[in-house]
Short mmCIF file of N, CA and C in Angstrom, two decimals:
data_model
loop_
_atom_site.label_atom_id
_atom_site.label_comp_id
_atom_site.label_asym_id
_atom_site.label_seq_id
_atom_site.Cartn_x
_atom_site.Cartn_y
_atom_site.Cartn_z
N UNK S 1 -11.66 10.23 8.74
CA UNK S 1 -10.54 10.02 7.85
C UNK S 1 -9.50 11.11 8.09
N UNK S 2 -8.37 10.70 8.39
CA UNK S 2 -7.32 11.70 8.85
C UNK S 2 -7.14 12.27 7.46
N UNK S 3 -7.03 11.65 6.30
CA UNK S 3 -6.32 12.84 5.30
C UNK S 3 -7.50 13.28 4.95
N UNK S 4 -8.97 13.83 5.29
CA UNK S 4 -9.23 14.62 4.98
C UNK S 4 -8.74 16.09 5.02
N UNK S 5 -8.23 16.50 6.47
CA UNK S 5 -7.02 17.20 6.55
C UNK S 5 -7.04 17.74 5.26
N UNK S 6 -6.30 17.08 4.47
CA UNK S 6 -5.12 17.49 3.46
C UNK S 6 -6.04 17.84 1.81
N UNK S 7 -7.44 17.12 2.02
CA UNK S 7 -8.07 17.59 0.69
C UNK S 7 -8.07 18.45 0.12
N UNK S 8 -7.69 18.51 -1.53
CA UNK S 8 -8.19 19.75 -2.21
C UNK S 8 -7.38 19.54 -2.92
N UNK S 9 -6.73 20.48 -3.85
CA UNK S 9 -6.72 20.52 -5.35
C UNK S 9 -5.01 19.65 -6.05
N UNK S 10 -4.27 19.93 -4.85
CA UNK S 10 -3.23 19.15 -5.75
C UNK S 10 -3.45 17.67 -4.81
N UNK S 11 -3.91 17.37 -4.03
CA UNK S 11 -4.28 16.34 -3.07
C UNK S 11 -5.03 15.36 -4.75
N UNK S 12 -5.78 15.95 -5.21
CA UNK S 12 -6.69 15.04 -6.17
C UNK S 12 -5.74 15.06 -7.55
N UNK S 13 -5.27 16.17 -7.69
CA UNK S 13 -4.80 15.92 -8.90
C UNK S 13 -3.38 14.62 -8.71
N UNK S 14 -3.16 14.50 -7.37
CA UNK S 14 -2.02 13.47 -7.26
C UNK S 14 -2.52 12.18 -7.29
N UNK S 15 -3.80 11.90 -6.51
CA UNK S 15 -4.42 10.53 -7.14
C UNK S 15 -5.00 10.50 -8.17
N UNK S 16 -5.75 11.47 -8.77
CA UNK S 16 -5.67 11.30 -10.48
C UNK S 16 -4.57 10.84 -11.54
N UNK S 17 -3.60 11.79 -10.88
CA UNK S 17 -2.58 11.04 -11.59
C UNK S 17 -1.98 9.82 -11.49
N UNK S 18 -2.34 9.01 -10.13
CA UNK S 18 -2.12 7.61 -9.67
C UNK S 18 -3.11 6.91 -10.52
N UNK S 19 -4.28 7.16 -11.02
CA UNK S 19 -5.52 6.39 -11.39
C UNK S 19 -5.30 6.22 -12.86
N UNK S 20 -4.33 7.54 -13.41
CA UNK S 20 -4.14 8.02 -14.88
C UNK S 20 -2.70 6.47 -15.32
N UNK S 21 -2.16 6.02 -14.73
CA UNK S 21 -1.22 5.00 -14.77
C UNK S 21 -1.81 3.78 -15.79
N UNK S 22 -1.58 2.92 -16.43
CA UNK S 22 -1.85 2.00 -17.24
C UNK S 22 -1.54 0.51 -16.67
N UNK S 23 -0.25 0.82 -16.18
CA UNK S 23 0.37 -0.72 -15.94
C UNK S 23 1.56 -0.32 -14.98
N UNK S 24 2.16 -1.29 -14.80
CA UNK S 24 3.23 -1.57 -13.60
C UNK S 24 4.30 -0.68 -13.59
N UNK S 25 4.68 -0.63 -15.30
CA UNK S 25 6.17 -0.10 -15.81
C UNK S 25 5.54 1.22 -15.76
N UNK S 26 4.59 2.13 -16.14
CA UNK S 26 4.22 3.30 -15.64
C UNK S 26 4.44 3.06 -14.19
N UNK S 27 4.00 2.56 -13.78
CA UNK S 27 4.05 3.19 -12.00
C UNK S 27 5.26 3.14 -11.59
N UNK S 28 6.16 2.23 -11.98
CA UNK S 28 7.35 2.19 -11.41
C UNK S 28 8.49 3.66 -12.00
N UNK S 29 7.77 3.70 -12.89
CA UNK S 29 8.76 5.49 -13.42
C UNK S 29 7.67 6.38 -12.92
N UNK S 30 6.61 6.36 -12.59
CA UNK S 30 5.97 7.49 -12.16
C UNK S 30 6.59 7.57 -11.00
N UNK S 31 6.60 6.33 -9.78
CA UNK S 31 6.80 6.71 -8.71
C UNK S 31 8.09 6.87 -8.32
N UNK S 32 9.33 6.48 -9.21
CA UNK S 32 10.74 7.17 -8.89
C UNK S 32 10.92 8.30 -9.40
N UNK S 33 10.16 8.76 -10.12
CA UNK S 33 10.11 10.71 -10.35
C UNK S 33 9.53 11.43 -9.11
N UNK S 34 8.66 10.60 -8.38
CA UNK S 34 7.71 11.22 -7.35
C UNK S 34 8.66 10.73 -5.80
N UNK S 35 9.08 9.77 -6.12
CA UNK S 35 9.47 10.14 -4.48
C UNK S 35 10.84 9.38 -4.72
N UNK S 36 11.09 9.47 -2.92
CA UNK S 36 12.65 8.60 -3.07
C UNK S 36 12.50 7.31 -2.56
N UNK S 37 14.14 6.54 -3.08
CA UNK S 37 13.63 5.03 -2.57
C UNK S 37 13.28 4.83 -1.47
N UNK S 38 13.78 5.41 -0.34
CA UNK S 38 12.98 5.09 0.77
C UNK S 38 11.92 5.24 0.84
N UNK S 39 11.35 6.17 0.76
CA UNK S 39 9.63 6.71 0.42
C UNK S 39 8.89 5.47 0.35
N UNK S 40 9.51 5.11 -1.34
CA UNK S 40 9.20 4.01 -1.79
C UNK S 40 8.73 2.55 -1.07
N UNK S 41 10.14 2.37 -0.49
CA UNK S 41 10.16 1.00 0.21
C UNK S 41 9.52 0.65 1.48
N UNK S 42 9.14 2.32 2.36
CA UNK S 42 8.50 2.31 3.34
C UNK S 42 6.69 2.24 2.80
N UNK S 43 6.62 2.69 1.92
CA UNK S 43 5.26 2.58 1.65
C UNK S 43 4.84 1.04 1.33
N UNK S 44 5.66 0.42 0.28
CA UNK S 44 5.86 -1.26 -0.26
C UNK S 44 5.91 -1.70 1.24
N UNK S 45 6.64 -1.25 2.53
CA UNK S 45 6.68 -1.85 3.22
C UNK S 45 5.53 -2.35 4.36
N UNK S 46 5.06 -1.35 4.10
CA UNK S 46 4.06 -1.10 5.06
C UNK S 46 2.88 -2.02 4.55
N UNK S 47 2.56 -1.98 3.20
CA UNK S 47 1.28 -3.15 2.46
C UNK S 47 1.56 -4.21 2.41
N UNK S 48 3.26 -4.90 2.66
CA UNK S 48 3.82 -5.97 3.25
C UNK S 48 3.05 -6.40 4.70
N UNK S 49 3.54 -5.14 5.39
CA UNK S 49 3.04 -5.64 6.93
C UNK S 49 1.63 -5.83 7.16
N UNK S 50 0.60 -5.19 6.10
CA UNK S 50 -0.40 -5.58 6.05
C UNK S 50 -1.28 -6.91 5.57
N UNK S 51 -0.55 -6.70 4.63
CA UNK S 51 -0.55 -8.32 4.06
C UNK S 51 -0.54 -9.70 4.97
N UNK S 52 1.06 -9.08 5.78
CA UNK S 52 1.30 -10.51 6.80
C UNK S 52 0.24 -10.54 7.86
N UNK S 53 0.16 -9.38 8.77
CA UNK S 53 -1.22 -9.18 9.79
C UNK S 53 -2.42 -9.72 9.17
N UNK S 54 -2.87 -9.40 8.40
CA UNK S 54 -4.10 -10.43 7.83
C UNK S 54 -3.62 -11.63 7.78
N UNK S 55 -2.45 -11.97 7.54
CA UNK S 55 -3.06 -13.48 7.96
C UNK S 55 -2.33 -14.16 9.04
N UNK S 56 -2.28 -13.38 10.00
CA UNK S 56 -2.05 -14.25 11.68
C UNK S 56 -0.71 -13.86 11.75
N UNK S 57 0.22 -13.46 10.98
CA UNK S 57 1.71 -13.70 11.65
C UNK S 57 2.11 -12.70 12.58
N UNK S 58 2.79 -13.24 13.65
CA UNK S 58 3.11 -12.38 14.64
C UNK S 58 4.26 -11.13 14.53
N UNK S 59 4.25 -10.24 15.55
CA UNK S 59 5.09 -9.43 15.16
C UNK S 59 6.24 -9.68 14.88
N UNK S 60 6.77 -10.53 16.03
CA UNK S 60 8.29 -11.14 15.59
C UNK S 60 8.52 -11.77 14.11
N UNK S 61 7.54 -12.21 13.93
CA UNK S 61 8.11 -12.83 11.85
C UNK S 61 7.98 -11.96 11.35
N UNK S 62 6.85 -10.48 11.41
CA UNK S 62 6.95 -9.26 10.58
C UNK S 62 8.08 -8.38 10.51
N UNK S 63 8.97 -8.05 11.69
CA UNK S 63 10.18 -7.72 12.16
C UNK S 63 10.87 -8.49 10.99
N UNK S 64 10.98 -9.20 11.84
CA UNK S 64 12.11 -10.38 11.04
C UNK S 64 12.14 -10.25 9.53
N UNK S 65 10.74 -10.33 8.78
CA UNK S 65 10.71 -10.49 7.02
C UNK S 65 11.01 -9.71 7.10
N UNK S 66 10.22 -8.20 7.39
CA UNK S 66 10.38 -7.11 6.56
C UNK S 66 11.10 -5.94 7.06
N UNK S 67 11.60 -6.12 8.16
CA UNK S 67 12.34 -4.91 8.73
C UNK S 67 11.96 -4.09 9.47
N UNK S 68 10.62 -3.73 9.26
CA UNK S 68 9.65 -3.32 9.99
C UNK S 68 9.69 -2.96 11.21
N UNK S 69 9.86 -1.70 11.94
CA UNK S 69 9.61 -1.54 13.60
C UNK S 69 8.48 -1.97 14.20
N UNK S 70 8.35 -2.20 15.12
CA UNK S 70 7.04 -2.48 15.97
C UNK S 70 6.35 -1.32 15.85
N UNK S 71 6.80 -0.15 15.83
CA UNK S 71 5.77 1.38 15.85
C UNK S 71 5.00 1.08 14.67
N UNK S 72 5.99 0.72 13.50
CA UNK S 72 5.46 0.85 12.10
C UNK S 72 4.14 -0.19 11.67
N UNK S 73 4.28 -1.49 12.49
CA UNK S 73 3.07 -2.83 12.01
C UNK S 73 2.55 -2.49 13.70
N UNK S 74 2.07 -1.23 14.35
CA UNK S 74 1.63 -1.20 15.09
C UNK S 74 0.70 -0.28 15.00
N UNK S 75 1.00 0.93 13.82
CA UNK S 75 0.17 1.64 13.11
C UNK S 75 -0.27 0.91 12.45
N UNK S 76 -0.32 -0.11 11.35
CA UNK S 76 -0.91 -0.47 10.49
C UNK S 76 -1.72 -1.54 10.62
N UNK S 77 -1.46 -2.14 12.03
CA UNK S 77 -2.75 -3.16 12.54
C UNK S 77 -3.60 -2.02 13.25
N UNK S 78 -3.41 -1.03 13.23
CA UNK S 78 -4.14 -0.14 14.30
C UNK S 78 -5.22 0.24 12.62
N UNK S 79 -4.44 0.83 11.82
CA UNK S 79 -5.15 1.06 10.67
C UNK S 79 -6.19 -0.10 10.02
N UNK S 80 -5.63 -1.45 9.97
CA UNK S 80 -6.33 -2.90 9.57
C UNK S 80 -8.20 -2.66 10.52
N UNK S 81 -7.70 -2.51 12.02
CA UNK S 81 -8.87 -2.89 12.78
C UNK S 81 -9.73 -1.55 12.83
N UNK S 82 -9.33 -0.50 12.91
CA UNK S 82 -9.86 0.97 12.44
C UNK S 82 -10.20 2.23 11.84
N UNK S 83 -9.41 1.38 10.37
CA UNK S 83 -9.08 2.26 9.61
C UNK S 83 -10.50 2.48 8.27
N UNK S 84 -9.92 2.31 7.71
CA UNK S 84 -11.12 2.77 6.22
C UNK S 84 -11.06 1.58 5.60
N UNK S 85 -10.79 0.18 5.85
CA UNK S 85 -11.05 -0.95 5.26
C UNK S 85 -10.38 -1.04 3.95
N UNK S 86 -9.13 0.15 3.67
CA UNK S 86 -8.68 0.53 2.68
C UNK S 86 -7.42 -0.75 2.74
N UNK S 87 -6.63 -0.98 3.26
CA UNK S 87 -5.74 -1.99 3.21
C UNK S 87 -6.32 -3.19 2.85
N UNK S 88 -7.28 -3.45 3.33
CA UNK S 88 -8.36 -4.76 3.00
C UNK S 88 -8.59 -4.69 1.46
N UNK S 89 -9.16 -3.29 1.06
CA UNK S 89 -9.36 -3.61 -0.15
C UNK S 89 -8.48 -3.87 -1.30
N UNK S 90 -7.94 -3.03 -1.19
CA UNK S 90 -6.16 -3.32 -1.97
C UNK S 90 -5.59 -4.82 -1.99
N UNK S 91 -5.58 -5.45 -0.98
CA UNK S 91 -4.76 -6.36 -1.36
C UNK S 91 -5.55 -7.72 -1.71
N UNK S 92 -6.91 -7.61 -1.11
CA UNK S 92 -7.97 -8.28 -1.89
C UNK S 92 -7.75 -8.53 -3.51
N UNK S 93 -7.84 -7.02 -3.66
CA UNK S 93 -8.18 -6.83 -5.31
C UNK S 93 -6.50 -7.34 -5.85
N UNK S 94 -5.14 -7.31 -5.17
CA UNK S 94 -3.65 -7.58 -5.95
C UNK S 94 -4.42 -9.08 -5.98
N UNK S 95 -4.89 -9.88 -5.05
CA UNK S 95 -4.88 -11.32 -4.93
C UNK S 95 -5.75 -11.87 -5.90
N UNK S 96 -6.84 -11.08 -6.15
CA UNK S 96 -7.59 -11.61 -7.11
C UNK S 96 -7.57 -11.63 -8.75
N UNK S 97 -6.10 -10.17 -8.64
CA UNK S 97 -5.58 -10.00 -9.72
C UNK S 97 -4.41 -10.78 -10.62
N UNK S 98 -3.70 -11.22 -9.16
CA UNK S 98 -3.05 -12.36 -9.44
C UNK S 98 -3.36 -14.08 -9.33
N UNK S 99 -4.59 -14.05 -9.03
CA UNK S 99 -5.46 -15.60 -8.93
C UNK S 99 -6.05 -15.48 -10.62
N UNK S 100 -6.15 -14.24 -11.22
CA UNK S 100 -7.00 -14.44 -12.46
C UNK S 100 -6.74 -15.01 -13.67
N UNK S 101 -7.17 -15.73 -13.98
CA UNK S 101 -6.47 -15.88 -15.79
C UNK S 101 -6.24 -14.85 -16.58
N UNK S 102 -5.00 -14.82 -17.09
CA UNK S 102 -4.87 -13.80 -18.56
C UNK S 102 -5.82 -14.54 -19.83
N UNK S 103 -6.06 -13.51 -20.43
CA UNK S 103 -6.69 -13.29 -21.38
C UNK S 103 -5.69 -14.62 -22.50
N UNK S 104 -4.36 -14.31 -22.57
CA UNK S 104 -3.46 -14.83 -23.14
C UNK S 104 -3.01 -16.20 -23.04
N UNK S 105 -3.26 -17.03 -21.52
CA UNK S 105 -3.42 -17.84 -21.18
C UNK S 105 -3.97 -18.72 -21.73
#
């Protein structure tokens, strides 16, 4: 794992504080205090390009949707096939979150 690197004390207290979030409208003011829009949109962008690579689309439509360089959905299929199965799990769990019934429903 490359960010082991980086472990230790404000490293955890920053995903604690990601874990400490409730709902959407927290994250969306947590994370424009924490970074900038680009930051932002490159990170959104990147779980985009992951998203599309799982399911078959070629680079040229990933380009095309999302803006995306080839370096950028070239790391992140590199990450998909070797990485920590961490992109997998994430968007598993958005899909199943958004396949679920509300309570309210």
């Amino acid at each position: 794992m490359q960010i082991e690197k980086l472990r230790g004390k404000e490293l955890d207290q920053l995903f604690n504080a990601v874990l400490s979030l409730k709902d959407l409208e927290e994250c969306y003011r947590f994370f424009d205090d924490l970074c900038t829009v680009n930051e932002i949109q490159s990170l959104a962008q990147r779980l985009e390009v992951a998203r599309m690579l799982q399911e078959g689309n070629t680079y040229h439509k990933i380009e095309t949707q999302t803006g995306a360089s080839t370096a950028t959905i070239s790391r992140v299929k590199r990450c998909l096939n070797y990485g920590n199965d961490a992109y997998k799990m994430a968007l598993d769990r958005v899909k199943e979150n958004q396949e679920a019934p509300t309570e309210n429903a």
